[in-house]
Amino acid sequence: MKAAARFWRFLDDVAASAGDASATALTSALRSALASVSMADRRQFWLRYDEATWALYSYDVWGCAAITCGGDLSDDWFEYWRRWSVLQGGDLHRGMLVDPDAALADYWESVGLMRLPRDAVLDFCNGEAACSAFADCGVDLWATSRRVRARMDAGPAGTPWTSRSEWQQRFPALIRLFGGR
């Protein structure tokens, strides 16, 4: 429990120091923060970061991400989006595990960027470089996360949605904000 609380405190500090919630600002802040912690802590933070990313691998979160980004997301883009969302800190992550529609609607309303075009949202929410921040600070991502690799073969948790029209029923708050895209 202590390690998880320490990890989320670390990421909350990264998010607070980033200046904005964009992937570029968050990755820069993450890289700086990682430079000041031990290699053992970097490895532990990577494991927690990767586990938190995979915890969001559900059909509900995927549907919410797709609505936010203006359409279907590939497997890769959904992973980048989850990595970005973990960088937002513990409050958003915990909220998305319980009710991603409400948590993300509250988040986007607080940030006030609902009018961004699809490409701008994809750039804003692209957490792909976060992995590089860990790797650049000496963490061997694959060797460190062997126990997480098995998740790559598993499908998303929950009930799949079969059409965009189903999103209206399952994700009403985000449809209200982003349905016009």
XYZ file of N, CA, C and O in Angstrom:
724
model
N 0.821 -1.190 0.000
C 0.000 0.000 0.000
C 0.871 1.263 0.000
O 0.558 2.202 -0.695
N 1.943 1.230 0.757
C 2.820 2.389 0.815
C 3.425 2.716 -0.548
O 3.516 3.869 -0.924
N 3.841 1.666 -1.266
C 4.470 1.883 -2.575
C 3.483 2.503 -3.558
O 3.845 3.385 -4.338
N 2.242 2.049 -3.531
C 1.229 2.605 -4.435
C 0.961 4.069 -4.102
O 0.885 4.914 -5.003
N 0.842 4.382 -2.827
C 0.603 5.777 -2.421
C 1.785 6.651 -2.821
O 1.601 7.782 -3.293
N 2.981 6.134 -2.683
C 4.187 6.893 -3.064
C 4.207 7.146 -4.576
O 4.534 8.236 -5.037
N 3.848 6.128 -5.340
C 3.797 6.271 -6.797
C 2.799 7.355 -7.198
O 3.117 8.229 -8.007
N 1.589 7.306 -6.644
C 0.584 8.293 -7.027
C 0.961 9.690 -6.551
O 0.693 10.669 -7.251
N 1.613 9.797 -5.421
C 2.114 11.106 -4.976
C 3.141 11.642 -5.976
O 3.135 12.818 -6.336
N 4.024 10.744 -6.432
C 5.038 11.108 -7.426
C 4.359 11.620 -8.707
O 4.711 12.686 -9.220
N 3.381 10.873 -9.220
C 2.718 11.294 -10.459
C 1.879 12.545 -10.258
O 1.801 13.388 -11.160
N 1.250 12.685 -9.111
C 0.501 13.915 -8.832
C 1.442 15.118 -8.840
O 1.092 16.187 -9.360
N 2.656 14.942 -8.294
C 3.653 16.023 -8.313
C 4.112 16.318 -9.742
O 4.306 17.478 -10.111
N 4.290 15.267 -10.536
C 4.672 15.447 -11.946
C 3.594 16.263 -12.663
O 3.890 17.237 -13.354
N 2.338 15.871 -12.481
C 1.236 16.586 -13.145
C 1.167 18.040 -12.689
O 0.953 18.944 -13.507
N 1.375 18.280 -11.408
C 1.312 19.651 -10.884
C 2.449 20.507 -11.430
O 2.270 21.709 -11.663
N 3.603 19.907 -11.662
C 4.750 20.684 -12.139
C 4.778 20.848 -13.656
O 5.566 21.629 -14.179
N 3.915 20.125 -14.367
C 3.960 20.133 -15.837
C 3.534 21.459 -16.450
O 3.955 21.803 -17.548
N 2.701 22.205 -15.776
C 2.246 23.473 -16.331
C 0.956 23.347 -17.114
O 0.138 24.240 -17.116
N 0.777 22.255 -17.835
C -0.501 21.960 -18.477
C -0.625 20.446 -18.591
O 0.300 19.715 -18.256
N -1.751 19.976 -19.054
C -2.042 18.546 -19.076
C -1.682 17.872 -20.394
O -2.028 16.720 -20.612
N -0.965 18.586 -21.252
C -0.608 17.994 -22.547
C 0.450 16.913 -22.369
O 1.232 16.918 -21.415
N 0.472 15.975 -23.303
C 1.454 14.899 -23.266
C 2.875 15.444 -23.281
O 3.751 14.948 -22.561
N 3.131 16.471 -24.048
C 4.472 17.052 -24.135
C 4.916 17.603 -22.790
O 6.023 17.305 -22.319
N 4.067 18.386 -22.150
C 4.421 18.966 -20.850
C 4.569 17.885 -19.781
O 5.506 17.924 -18.974
N 3.671 16.924 -19.779
C 3.729 15.859 -18.781
C 4.977 14.996 -18.938
O 5.625 14.639 -17.960
N 5.323 14.667 -20.173
C 6.510 13.843 -20.410
C 7.772 14.583 -20.014
O 8.685 14.005 -19.416
N 7.853 15.858 -20.299
C 9.001 16.658 -19.891
C 9.119 16.699 -18.364
O 10.208 16.520 -17.805
N 8.003 16.911 -17.691
C 8.007 16.938 -16.228
C 8.366 15.565 -15.657
O 9.097 15.464 -14.665
N 7.876 14.503 -16.285
C 8.204 13.147 -15.843
C 9.695 12.879 -15.985
O 10.338 12.363 -15.067
N 10.253 13.247 -17.126
C 11.688 13.039 -17.360
C 12.515 13.761 -16.295
O 13.445 13.190 -15.726
N 12.155 14.986 -15.980
C 12.879 15.754 -14.949
C 12.738 15.108 -13.579
O 13.713 15.007 -12.832
N 11.528 14.683 -13.246
C 11.293 14.078 -11.936
C 12.035 12.750 -11.789
O 12.580 12.449 -10.721
N 12.061 11.951 -12.852
C 12.750 10.663 -12.792
C 14.256 10.829 -12.599
O 14.898 9.981 -11.977
N 14.807 11.914 -13.109
C 16.247 12.147 -12.985
C 16.686 12.313 -11.535
O 17.851 12.087 -11.206
N 15.756 12.660 -10.657
C 16.127 12.911 -9.265
C 15.785 11.764 -8.316
O 15.878 11.919 -7.111
N 15.383 10.601 -8.855
C 15.107 9.447 -7.999
C 16.069 8.311 -8.338
O 16.650 8.275 -9.432
N 16.244 7.395 -7.406
C 17.170 6.287 -7.595
C 16.694 5.351 -8.702
O 15.510 5.330 -9.062
N 17.626 4.547 -9.202
C 17.280 3.576 -10.239
C 16.256 2.581 -9.709
O 15.323 2.200 -10.429
N 16.393 2.153 -8.474
C 15.419 1.213 -7.890
C 14.023 1.835 -7.876
O 13.036 1.168 -8.202
N 13.936 3.101 -7.514
C 12.636 3.776 -7.511
C 12.110 3.954 -8.929
O 10.907 3.805 -9.167
N 12.970 4.236 -9.879
C 12.530 4.352 -11.272
C 11.901 3.051 -11.747
O 10.863 3.059 -12.393
N 12.557 1.927 -11.410
C 12.007 0.618 -11.800
C 10.645 0.386 -11.156
O 9.723 -0.095 -11.812
N 10.543 0.699 -9.869
C 9.269 0.520 -9.173
C 8.193 1.441 -9.746
O 7.050 1.016 -9.924
N 8.551 2.677 -10.036
C 7.592 3.598 -10.630
C 7.154 3.097 -12.007
O 5.984 3.210 -12.370
N 8.095 2.557 -12.778
C 7.722 2.015 -14.089
C 6.714 0.875 -13.935
O 5.717 0.823 -14.644
N 6.993 -0.045 -13.018
C 6.065 -1.161 -12.806
C 4.678 -0.650 -12.439
O 3.676 -1.101 -12.992
N 4.609 0.283 -11.529
C 3.322 0.853 -11.110
C 2.657 1.593 -12.277
O 1.450 1.495 -12.466
N 3.461 2.331 -13.045
C 2.927 3.070 -14.188
C 2.338 2.102 -15.217
O 1.231 2.304 -15.716
N 3.079 1.054 -15.518
C 2.613 0.080 -16.493
C 1.371 -0.648 -15.980
O 0.417 -0.860 -16.730
N 1.348 -1.009 -14.723
C 0.175 -1.662 -14.138
C -1.040 -0.727 -14.160
O -2.152 -1.160 -14.457
N -0.822 0.544 -13.847
C -1.931 1.511 -13.869
C -2.472 1.679 -15.284
O -3.683 1.805 -15.494
N -1.576 1.662 -16.271
C -1.993 1.753 -17.667
C -2.858 0.557 -18.046
O -3.924 0.712 -18.649
N -2.412 -0.628 -17.672
C -3.164 -1.835 -18.015
C -4.462 -1.941 -17.227
O -5.429 -2.552 -17.699
N -4.524 -1.357 -16.049
C -5.767 -1.378 -15.266
C -6.890 -0.662 -16.012
O -8.070 -0.944 -15.791
N -6.543 0.257 -16.900
C -7.532 1.005 -17.681
C -7.904 0.309 -18.994
O -8.632 0.869 -19.808
N -7.430 -0.897 -19.187
C -7.689 -1.634 -20.427
C -9.070 -2.287 -20.349
O -9.226 -3.469 -20.078
N -10.092 -1.475 -20.579
C -11.474 -1.958 -20.536
C -12.253 -1.360 -21.699
O -11.886 -0.312 -22.240
N -13.338 -2.023 -22.036
C -14.183 -1.514 -23.114
C -14.820 -0.173 -22.756
O -14.988 0.689 -23.619
N -15.168 0.011 -21.481
C -15.767 1.290 -21.086
C -14.778 2.433 -21.249
O -15.115 3.487 -21.793
N -13.543 2.232 -20.790
C -12.538 3.290 -20.934
C -12.233 3.506 -22.410
O -12.088 4.651 -22.865
N -12.172 2.438 -23.194
C -11.887 2.551 -24.626
C -12.982 3.352 -25.330
O -12.709 4.235 -26.142
N -14.228 3.070 -25.018
C -15.325 3.827 -25.607
C -15.247 5.299 -25.244
O -15.437 6.179 -26.094
N -14.943 5.580 -23.985
C -14.821 6.975 -23.537
C -13.655 7.678 -24.233
O -13.774 8.838 -24.638
N -12.551 6.982 -24.385
C -11.400 7.562 -25.090
C -11.751 7.852 -26.538
O -11.396 8.907 -27.084
N -12.454 6.938 -27.171
C -12.834 7.123 -28.573
C -13.765 8.315 -28.738
O -13.615 9.097 -29.686
N -14.709 8.473 -27.830
C -15.612 9.623 -27.895
C -14.816 10.917 -27.756
O -15.004 11.863 -28.520
N -13.921 10.952 -26.792
C -13.091 12.135 -26.561
C -12.271 12.486 -27.793
O -12.113 13.652 -28.137
N -11.763 11.454 -28.464
C -10.877 11.670 -29.612
C -11.621 11.745 -30.939
O -10.997 11.836 -31.992
N -12.932 11.682 -30.904
C -13.706 11.888 -32.120
C -13.842 10.690 -33.026
O -14.085 10.842 -34.220
N -13.698 9.494 -32.504
C -13.900 8.304 -33.330
C -13.169 7.115 -32.776
O -12.568 7.171 -31.705
N -13.221 6.031 -33.506
C -12.578 4.797 -33.064
C -11.076 5.006 -32.881
O -10.445 5.754 -33.629
N -10.509 4.306 -31.892
C -9.073 4.360 -31.647
C -8.486 2.974 -31.876
O -9.047 1.985 -31.425
N -7.344 2.914 -32.531
C -6.645 1.644 -32.705
C -6.140 1.169 -31.350
O -6.116 1.924 -30.366
N -5.686 -0.075 -31.296
C -5.090 -0.608 -30.064
C -3.931 0.276 -29.602
O -3.811 0.578 -28.414
N -3.066 0.649 -30.537
C -1.900 1.468 -30.179
C -2.319 2.821 -29.617
O -1.819 3.247 -28.576
N -3.245 3.504 -30.307
C -3.654 4.824 -29.831
C -4.367 4.734 -28.491
O -4.241 5.621 -27.652
N -5.082 3.651 -28.276
C -5.732 3.494 -26.979
C -4.688 3.317 -25.888
O -4.831 3.845 -24.789
N -3.621 2.608 -26.182
C -2.550 2.489 -25.182
C -1.905 3.852 -24.926
O -1.654 4.227 -23.777
N -1.604 4.622 -25.953
C -1.003 5.946 -25.762
C -1.923 6.830 -24.927
O -1.485 7.582 -24.061
N -3.216 6.738 -25.207
C -4.205 7.529 -24.478
C -4.235 7.126 -23.013
O -4.296 7.970 -22.123
N -4.198 5.806 -22.732
C -4.182 5.340 -21.336
C -2.914 5.807 -20.631
O -2.957 6.205 -19.470
N -1.793 5.766 -21.323
C -0.539 6.226 -20.705
C -0.634 7.714 -20.350
O -0.195 8.131 -19.283
N -1.199 8.509 -21.240
C -1.394 9.925 -20.951
C -2.313 10.097 -19.744
O -2.049 10.895 -18.857
N -3.405 9.349 -19.692
C -4.368 9.531 -18.610
C -3.768 9.151 -17.264
O -4.073 9.792 -16.254
N -2.886 8.164 -17.217
C -2.218 7.820 -15.955
C -1.340 8.981 -15.503
O -1.275 9.294 -14.309
N -0.703 9.656 -16.455
C 0.133 10.814 -16.105
C -0.667 11.961 -15.489
O -0.089 12.839 -14.857
N -1.977 11.950 -15.654
C -2.821 12.990 -15.058
C -2.886 12.858 -13.539
O -3.289 13.786 -12.847
N -2.552 11.690 -13.009
C -2.521 11.504 -11.564
C -3.598 10.570 -11.045
O -4.432 10.050 -11.784
N -3.549 10.377 -9.742
C -4.374 9.384 -9.081
C -5.860 9.659 -9.092
O -6.666 8.729 -9.196
N -6.268 10.910 -8.977
C -7.709 11.203 -8.920
C -8.426 10.780 -10.201
O -9.461 10.118 -10.148
N -7.874 11.168 -11.348
C -8.505 10.783 -12.607
C -8.470 9.272 -12.781
O -9.469 8.658 -13.169
N -7.350 8.662 -12.466
C -7.223 7.209 -12.625
C -8.249 6.476 -11.768
O -8.963 5.600 -12.256
N -8.354 6.821 -10.516
C -9.331 6.167 -9.634
C -10.755 6.389 -10.135
O -11.574 5.471 -10.135
N -11.038 7.591 -10.590
C -12.367 7.877 -11.121
C -12.687 7.055 -12.350
O -13.804 6.562 -12.512
N -11.706 6.885 -13.228
C -11.945 6.113 -14.450
C -12.147 4.636 -14.155
O -12.864 3.960 -14.888
N -11.560 4.136 -13.096
C -11.775 2.736 -12.732
C -13.204 2.496 -12.249
O -13.740 1.401 -12.401
N -13.831 3.519 -11.692
C -15.188 3.398 -11.156
C -16.235 3.794 -12.194
O -17.177 3.058 -12.458
N -16.073 4.968 -12.797
C -17.043 5.495 -13.763
C -16.309 6.376 -14.766
O -16.227 7.595 -14.596
N -15.756 5.764 -15.819
C -14.949 6.549 -16.757
C -15.719 7.676 -17.431
O -15.161 8.739 -17.689
N -16.981 7.477 -17.706
C -17.790 8.514 -18.349
C -17.842 9.764 -17.478
O -17.528 10.867 -17.933
N -18.220 9.616 -16.228
C -18.320 10.768 -15.315
C -16.956 11.369 -15.031
O -16.787 12.598 -15.043
N -15.955 10.518 -14.773
C -14.618 11.025 -14.434
C -14.032 11.837 -15.586
O -13.466 12.916 -15.372
N -14.159 11.333 -16.797
C -13.598 12.035 -17.944
C -14.399 13.281 -18.311
O -13.820 14.295 -18.712
N -15.700 13.221 -18.163
C -16.504 14.422 -18.423
C -16.110 15.523 -17.442
O -15.904 16.685 -17.845
N -15.963 15.195 -16.163
C -15.530 16.183 -15.168
C -14.146 16.723 -15.510
O -13.894 17.923 -15.425
N -13.243 15.816 -15.900
C -11.880 16.229 -16.250
C -11.898 17.215 -17.425
O -11.315 18.296 -17.349
N -12.566 16.829 -18.528
C -12.553 17.680 -19.719
C -13.252 19.008 -19.480
O -12.832 20.036 -20.003
N -14.289 19.008 -18.671
C -14.940 20.279 -18.341
C -14.014 21.163 -17.520
O -13.958 22.373 -17.730
N -13.236 20.569 -16.618
C -12.316 21.372 -15.802
C -11.156 21.912 -16.633
O -10.671 23.012 -16.397
N -10.707 21.143 -17.620
C -9.618 21.584 -18.492
C -10.126 22.572 -19.531
O -9.407 23.468 -19.962
N -11.372 22.404 -19.967
C -11.982 23.335 -20.901
C -11.511 23.233 -22.329
O -11.474 24.223 -23.050
N -11.145 22.035 -22.761
C -10.625 21.871 -24.122
C -11.540 21.020 -25.000
O -11.091 20.336 -25.904
N -12.828 21.099 -24.765
C -13.761 20.251 -25.503
C -13.835 20.598 -26.989
O -14.273 19.793 -27.786
N -13.408 21.750 -27.381
C -13.554 22.187 -28.777
C -12.324 21.865 -29.639
O -12.282 22.231 -30.794
N -11.331 21.202 -29.063
C -10.149 20.863 -29.856
C -10.520 19.925 -30.998
O -11.303 18.997 -30.820
N -9.955 20.124 -32.200
C -10.177 19.175 -33.283
C -9.514 17.839 -32.966
O -8.619 17.759 -32.129
N -9.962 16.790 -33.648
C -9.492 15.433 -33.380
C -7.967 15.334 -33.336
O -7.411 14.760 -32.416
N -7.271 15.867 -34.332
C -5.814 15.751 -34.365
C -5.162 16.423 -33.164
O -4.185 15.923 -32.620
N -5.721 17.554 -32.739
C -5.174 18.242 -31.574
C -5.405 17.432 -30.310
O -4.538 17.364 -29.436
N -6.560 16.787 -30.208
C -6.823 15.937 -29.048
C -5.858 14.759 -29.043
O -5.303 14.399 -28.011
N -5.636 14.153 -30.194
C -4.714 13.021 -30.264
C -3.303 13.436 -29.857
O -2.621 12.704 -29.135
N -2.844 14.598 -30.284
C -1.531 15.088 -29.854
C -1.520 15.362 -28.358
O -0.578 15.020 -27.653
N -2.562 15.995 -27.867
C -2.673 16.362 -26.461
C -2.662 15.121 -25.574
O -2.076 15.125 -24.496
N -3.297 14.045 -26.036
C -3.486 12.829 -25.236
C -2.538 11.697 -25.623
O -2.821 10.541 -25.339
N -1.427 11.983 -26.247
C -0.518 10.940 -26.711
C 0.593 10.694 -25.696
O 1.614 11.360 -25.703
N 0.382 9.710 -24.828
C 1.364 9.399 -23.792
C 2.441 8.431 -24.213
O 3.140 7.872 -23.368
N 2.607 8.236 -25.515
C 3.609 7.283 -26.000
C 5.007 7.615 -25.481
O 5.768 6.730 -25.099
N 5.360 8.877 -25.444
C 6.714 9.273 -25.054
C 7.001 9.034 -23.583
O 8.166 9.051 -23.174
N 5.988 8.788 -22.773
C 6.230 8.518 -21.352
C 7.109 7.289 -21.178
O 7.957 7.252 -20.289
N 6.929 6.280 -22.027
C 7.793 5.095 -21.960
C 9.244 5.482 -22.214
O 10.152 4.993 -21.537
N 9.445 6.366 -23.176
C 10.798 6.829 -23.482
C 11.421 7.549 -22.297
O 12.626 7.449 -22.059
N 10.612 8.290 -21.555
C 11.142 8.993 -20.388
C 11.724 7.995 -19.394
O 12.818 8.224 -18.849
N 11.037 6.895 -19.166
C 11.562 5.863 -18.270
C 12.801 5.214 -18.872
O 13.814 5.034 -18.196
N 12.736 4.861 -20.156
C 13.870 4.214 -20.814
C 15.088 5.137 -20.842
O 16.211 4.694 -20.592
N 14.865 6.415 -21.121
C 15.973 7.371 -21.167
C 16.644 7.527 -19.806
O 17.809 7.917 -19.728
N 15.921 7.225 -18.746
C 16.477 7.303 -17.398
C 17.018 5.955 -16.932
O 17.247 5.740 -15.741
N 17.220 5.026 -17.875
C 17.912 3.781 -17.583
C 17.058 2.593 -17.202
O 17.600 1.546 -16.836
N 15.752 2.687 -17.296
C 14.893 1.558 -16.938
C 14.744 0.631 -18.145
O 14.389 1.084 -19.234
N 15.046 -0.644 -17.964
C 14.834 -1.641 -19.007
C 13.367 -2.034 -18.938
O 12.952 -2.815 -18.083
N 12.565 -1.464 -19.817
C 11.120 -1.603 -19.730
C 10.648 -3.049 -19.824
O 9.765 -3.471 -19.087
N 11.222 -3.825 -20.729
C 10.759 -5.209 -20.897
C 11.239 -6.097 -19.762
O 10.467 -6.898 -19.235
N 12.489 -5.996 -19.377
C 13.007 -6.848 -18.306
C 12.316 -6.533 -16.980
O 12.094 -7.419 -16.166
N 11.973 -5.282 -16.783
C 11.375 -4.874 -15.522
C 9.913 -5.278 -15.422
O 9.402 -5.478 -14.331
N 9.240 -5.423 -16.548
C 7.799 -5.659 -16.485
C 7.385 -7.033 -17.014
O 6.322 -7.188 -17.588
N 8.193 -8.056 -16.789
C 7.862 -9.407 -17.250
C 6.480 -9.849 -16.781
O 5.726 -10.448 -17.517
N 6.172 -9.537 -15.533
C 4.889 -10.001 -14.985
C 3.697 -9.285 -15.620
O 2.577 -9.750 -15.524
N 3.947 -8.157 -16.263
C 2.864 -7.405 -16.884
C 2.628 -7.863 -18.324
O 1.545 -7.711 -18.861
N 3.636 -8.469 -18.955
C 3.539 -8.846 -20.365
C 2.355 -9.748 -20.685
O 1.789 -9.654 -21.769
N 1.977 -10.613 -19.772
C 0.860 -11.533 -20.034
C -0.429 -10.772 -20.324
O -1.293 -11.256 -21.057
N -0.566 -9.586 -19.794
C -1.771 -8.793 -20.027
C -1.916 -8.392 -21.490
O -3.016 -8.094 -21.940
N -0.794 -8.342 -22.194
C -0.840 -7.913 -23.587
C -1.687 -8.861 -24.439
O -2.266 -8.456 -25.435
N -1.743 -10.124 -24.046
C -2.513 -11.103 -24.807
C -3.978 -11.154 -24.394
O -4.798 -11.719 -25.105
N -4.295 -10.588 -23.255
C -5.675 -10.597 -22.778
C -6.459 -9.469 -23.449
O -5.917 -8.425 -23.786
N -7.722 -9.669 -23.632
C -8.574 -8.628 -24.202
C -9.000 -7.639 -23.137
O -8.767 -7.847 -21.943
N -9.628 -6.562 -23.561
C -10.109 -5.563 -22.606
C -11.143 -6.168 -21.642
O -11.874 -7.085 -22.004
N -11.199 -5.628 -20.455
C -12.175 -6.064 -19.463
C -13.550 -5.501 -19.808
O -13.670 -4.494 -20.497
N -14.570 -6.153 -19.320
C -15.925 -5.628 -19.456
C -16.649 -6.102 -20.693
O -16.219 -7.005 -21.390
N -17.755 -5.437 -20.941
C -18.641 -5.786 -22.049
C -18.322 -4.933 -23.265
O -18.330 -3.709 -23.185
N -18.043 -5.583 -24.393
C -17.760 -4.792 -25.597
C -18.979 -4.013 -26.059
O -20.109 -4.429 -25.852
N -18.723 -2.861 -26.660
C -19.799 -2.129 -27.316
C -19.789 -2.579 -28.759
O -18.753 -2.916 -29.316
N -20.947 -2.619 -29.344
C -21.037 -3.147 -30.704
C -21.249 -2.066 -31.750
O -21.105 -2.320 -32.936
N -21.600 -0.856 -31.309
C -21.815 0.226 -32.267
C -21.659 1.570 -31.563
O -21.738 1.660 -30.338
N -21.471 2.586 -32.356
C -21.394 3.943 -31.795
C -22.707 4.355 -31.142
O -22.714 5.111 -30.189
N -23.810 3.848 -31.656
C -25.096 4.220 -31.059
C -25.204 3.710 -29.621
O -25.888 4.313 -28.799
N -24.520 2.635 -29.328
C -24.505 2.120 -27.958
C -23.762 3.073 -27.011
O -24.045 3.119 -25.820
N -22.822 3.838 -27.550
C -22.083 4.805 -26.728
C -23.041 5.807 -26.089
O -22.818 6.245 -24.970
N -24.094 6.192 -26.801
C -25.033 7.183 -26.270
C -25.671 6.709 -24.974
O -25.916 7.513 -24.080
N -25.938 5.444 -24.866
C -26.535 4.898 -23.653
C -25.505 4.705 -22.548
O -25.776 4.967 -21.393
N -24.323 4.229 -22.921
C -23.312 3.886 -21.921
C -22.495 5.076 -21.439
O -21.992 5.054 -20.312
N -22.354 6.089 -22.278
C -21.465 7.208 -21.955
C -22.150 8.551 -22.188
O -21.676 9.379 -22.974
N -23.263 8.809 -21.523
C -24.051 10.025 -21.825
C -23.327 11.332 -21.528
O -23.514 12.309 -22.254
N -22.499 11.370 -20.496
C -21.824 12.631 -20.151
C -20.842 13.030 -21.238
O -20.770 14.199 -21.635
N -20.068 12.080 -21.755
C -19.106 12.403 -22.799
C -19.796 12.656 -24.141
O -19.347 13.518 -24.910
N -20.866 11.950 -24.415
C -21.629 12.213 -25.642
C -22.155 13.659 -25.609
O -22.122 14.368 -26.604
N -22.600 14.100 -24.428
C -23.080 15.491 -24.284
C -21.962 16.470 -24.624
O -22.184 17.480 -25.293
N -20.742 16.177 -24.195
C -19.610 17.096 -24.440
C -19.023 16.974 -25.845
O -18.623 17.978 -26.432
N -18.927 15.755 -26.347
C -18.170 15.512 -27.583
C -18.998 14.913 -28.712
O -18.458 14.602 -29.761
N -20.299 14.752 -28.525
C -21.139 14.090 -29.511
C -21.193 14.768 -30.865
O -21.509 14.147 -31.867
N -20.843 16.028 -30.919
C -20.909 16.767 -32.185
C -19.691 16.582 -33.070
O -19.646 17.127 -34.160
N -18.743 15.819 -32.635
C -17.522 15.635 -33.438
C -17.763 14.748 -34.604
O -18.284 13.735 -34.625
